């Protein structure tokens, strides 16, 4: 009898435990001892623990959540993310995943990423408002199957749109008695004068007429990003052309060859820095900020601050650097590279999340798309630390009254690690409307006016955008995703490696151009074009 009673008790207890384990009840499966919903976020590892971050603590208190963190070094973020997804042991939320549209379709079709449509409709009015305000945003986040699998950091940045820029040392132009170049022939003469006429006046042949760096180190630092646009349009990514809705390829055209020949001529005559194809951002900065005489005459990069210090209020060298407009090539081509669209997604909710966790996660994301949420996420929740209300006289980048300011804040202790915001982590509203809320110095040659300087430089480039260009971040059709990933990488690597070899002369363009062009057949160029044509047709 006793055994039977014990058996009944055992079975009853077992069934209660089993039901609790299987129920998905937030009281047992997704909450902590205080009743807060627990969430694990995947994110990059910062200089200080995310658990102790001021904005993290603010979010936990505001939304009654307990956040756990699975972090990875920034340079290993993608690899770590892939390992988690491959293992099946991934968190409920990717706060910062660096996902492409292809990734979204892959993990969405597998059921790993949950569709967010209903969650947004029920719990995310700020995200809905952003979709209503920006068709670019709506199209970018909506997959071909109609689902929204992830959210981006909506980073509208005017100067980023035309980032394939070229800067020149105006003091050197004056020293050699020449005007700003307008054509590629003009540029050749200017660079030759920089090399031979001692513009820094030290009596030594130490001048570097034109320098740059690989794009992976310096944003659009590769010299072809700017110069090729005087011969044929160069998107500096997939090398695609678009004309009357028809997709074509740039890097096998005769005009591309002409551009390479021109750059090879500059290199052979010592007008391009030999280190331009290998040096990193630190090397560029050391070159530009070295003590004594300046040795650099021009640089290809989105930001002149890679080369010379623009942030130190006492810095003077940057003030005589000026933007060079797009140059007209021998056939009249004069274009500016355009980067417009959303290519990367940060936030995704996975199938590990319970209903309660899904709701909390989308509520947090929705808050990040509010003005306050974006402000606190980017600069911290404490007014007077990372931001403050603008003074009456402070103006934004358009010269209009500003609402917020990050200037003239209390000086920080350089020995204390700042851990007050998520900064550039996670989805949020960094649209032009949000950016225009902030004060910018009106003098472009001051540290506070650097944003104004970049905007003014961009205004020089905007009129030269091509009438049509292939959009950033399109969704590849699900059946094409695997092939697209393989072929795109192969073609990009092939173009980039041959481009450098033709420019430096390790490959003879007269003898080896035909073989280079034929090489695209083996890489699947026809299929490549078909894939990207289908992607924009949206049928």
Tab-separated table of N, CA and C in Angstrom, residues 289 303-313 315 318-319 444-450 453:
chain	number	residue	atom	x	y	z
A	289	UNK	N	49.898	63.132	-40.054
A	289	UNK	CA	50.095	63.938	-38.845
A	289	UNK	C	51.544	63.980	-38.377
A	303	UNK	N	36.600	60.415	-45.451
A	303	UNK	CA	36.819	61.312	-44.322
A	303	UNK	C	38.263	61.791	-44.288
A	304	UNK	N	38.475	63.095	-44.406
A	304	UNK	CA	39.824	63.636	-44.346
A	304	UNK	C	40.451	63.402	-42.975
A	305	UNK	N	39.615	63.138	-41.971
A	305	UNK	CA	40.118	62.884	-40.619
A	305	UNK	C	40.916	61.592	-40.521
A	306	UNK	N	40.823	60.704	-41.514
A	306	UNK	CA	41.716	59.547	-41.522
A	306	UNK	C	43.169	59.992	-41.682
A	307	UNK	N	43.380	61.052	-42.444
A	307	UNK	CA	44.736	61.496	-42.750
A	307	UNK	C	45.240	62.525	-41.755
A	308	UNK	N	44.460	63.569	-41.515
A	308	UNK	CA	44.909	64.654	-40.636
A	308	UNK	C	43.891	64.860	-39.520
A	309	UNK	N	44.378	65.235	-38.368
A	309	UNK	CA	43.540	65.408	-37.181
A	309	UNK	C	42.585	66.581	-37.367
A	310	UNK	N	41.294	66.298	-37.285
A	310	UNK	CA	40.293	67.359	-37.380
A	310	UNK	C	39.567	67.568	-36.053
A	311	UNK	N	39.870	66.741	-35.055
A	311	UNK	CA	39.116	66.762	-33.803
A	311	UNK	C	39.777	67.594	-32.707
A	312	UNK	N	41.066	67.735	-32.757
A	312	UNK	CA	41.773	68.550	-31.774
A	312	UNK	C	41.540	70.029	-32.097
A	313	UNK	N	40.965	70.784	-31.159
A	313	UNK	CA	40.705	72.199	-31.430
A	313	UNK	C	41.965	72.993	-31.780
A	315	UNK	N	44.432	71.737	-33.618
A	315	UNK	CA	44.998	71.246	-34.878
A	315	UNK	C	44.817	72.281	-35.988
A	318	UNK	N	44.829	70.415	-40.929
A	318	UNK	CA	43.666	70.020	-41.743
A	318	UNK	C	43.011	71.193	-42.466
A	319	UNK	N	43.275	72.403	-42.014
A	319	UNK	CA	42.534	73.558	-42.522
A	319	UNK	C	42.848	73.890	-43.981
A	444	UNK	N	33.232	75.306	-40.787
A	444	UNK	CA	33.652	73.952	-41.178
A	444	UNK	C	35.109	73.633	-40.866
A	445	UNK	N	35.906	74.628	-40.541
A	445	UNK	CA	37.323	74.382	-40.275
A	445	UNK	C	37.632	74.301	-38.784
A	446	UNK	N	36.585	74.208	-37.959
A	446	UNK	CA	36.784	73.967	-36.535
A	446	UNK	C	36.452	72.514	-36.226
A	447	UNK	N	36.914	72.059	-35.062
A	447	UNK	CA	36.604	70.687	-34.655
A	447	UNK	C	35.096	70.487	-34.549
A	448	UNK	N	34.383	71.477	-34.006
A	448	UNK	CA	32.936	71.359	-33.849
A	448	UNK	C	32.211	71.401	-35.189
A	449	UNK	N	32.845	71.957	-36.218
A	449	UNK	CA	32.195	72.092	-37.515
A	449	UNK	C	32.557	71.024	-38.517
A	450	UNK	N	33.160	69.926	-38.045
A	450	UNK	CA	33.585	68.884	-38.986
A	450	UNK	C	32.401	68.287	-39.743
A	453	UNK	N	31.510	70.527	-42.448
A	453	UNK	CA	32.513	70.424	-43.514
A	453	UNK	C	32.207	69.239	-44.429
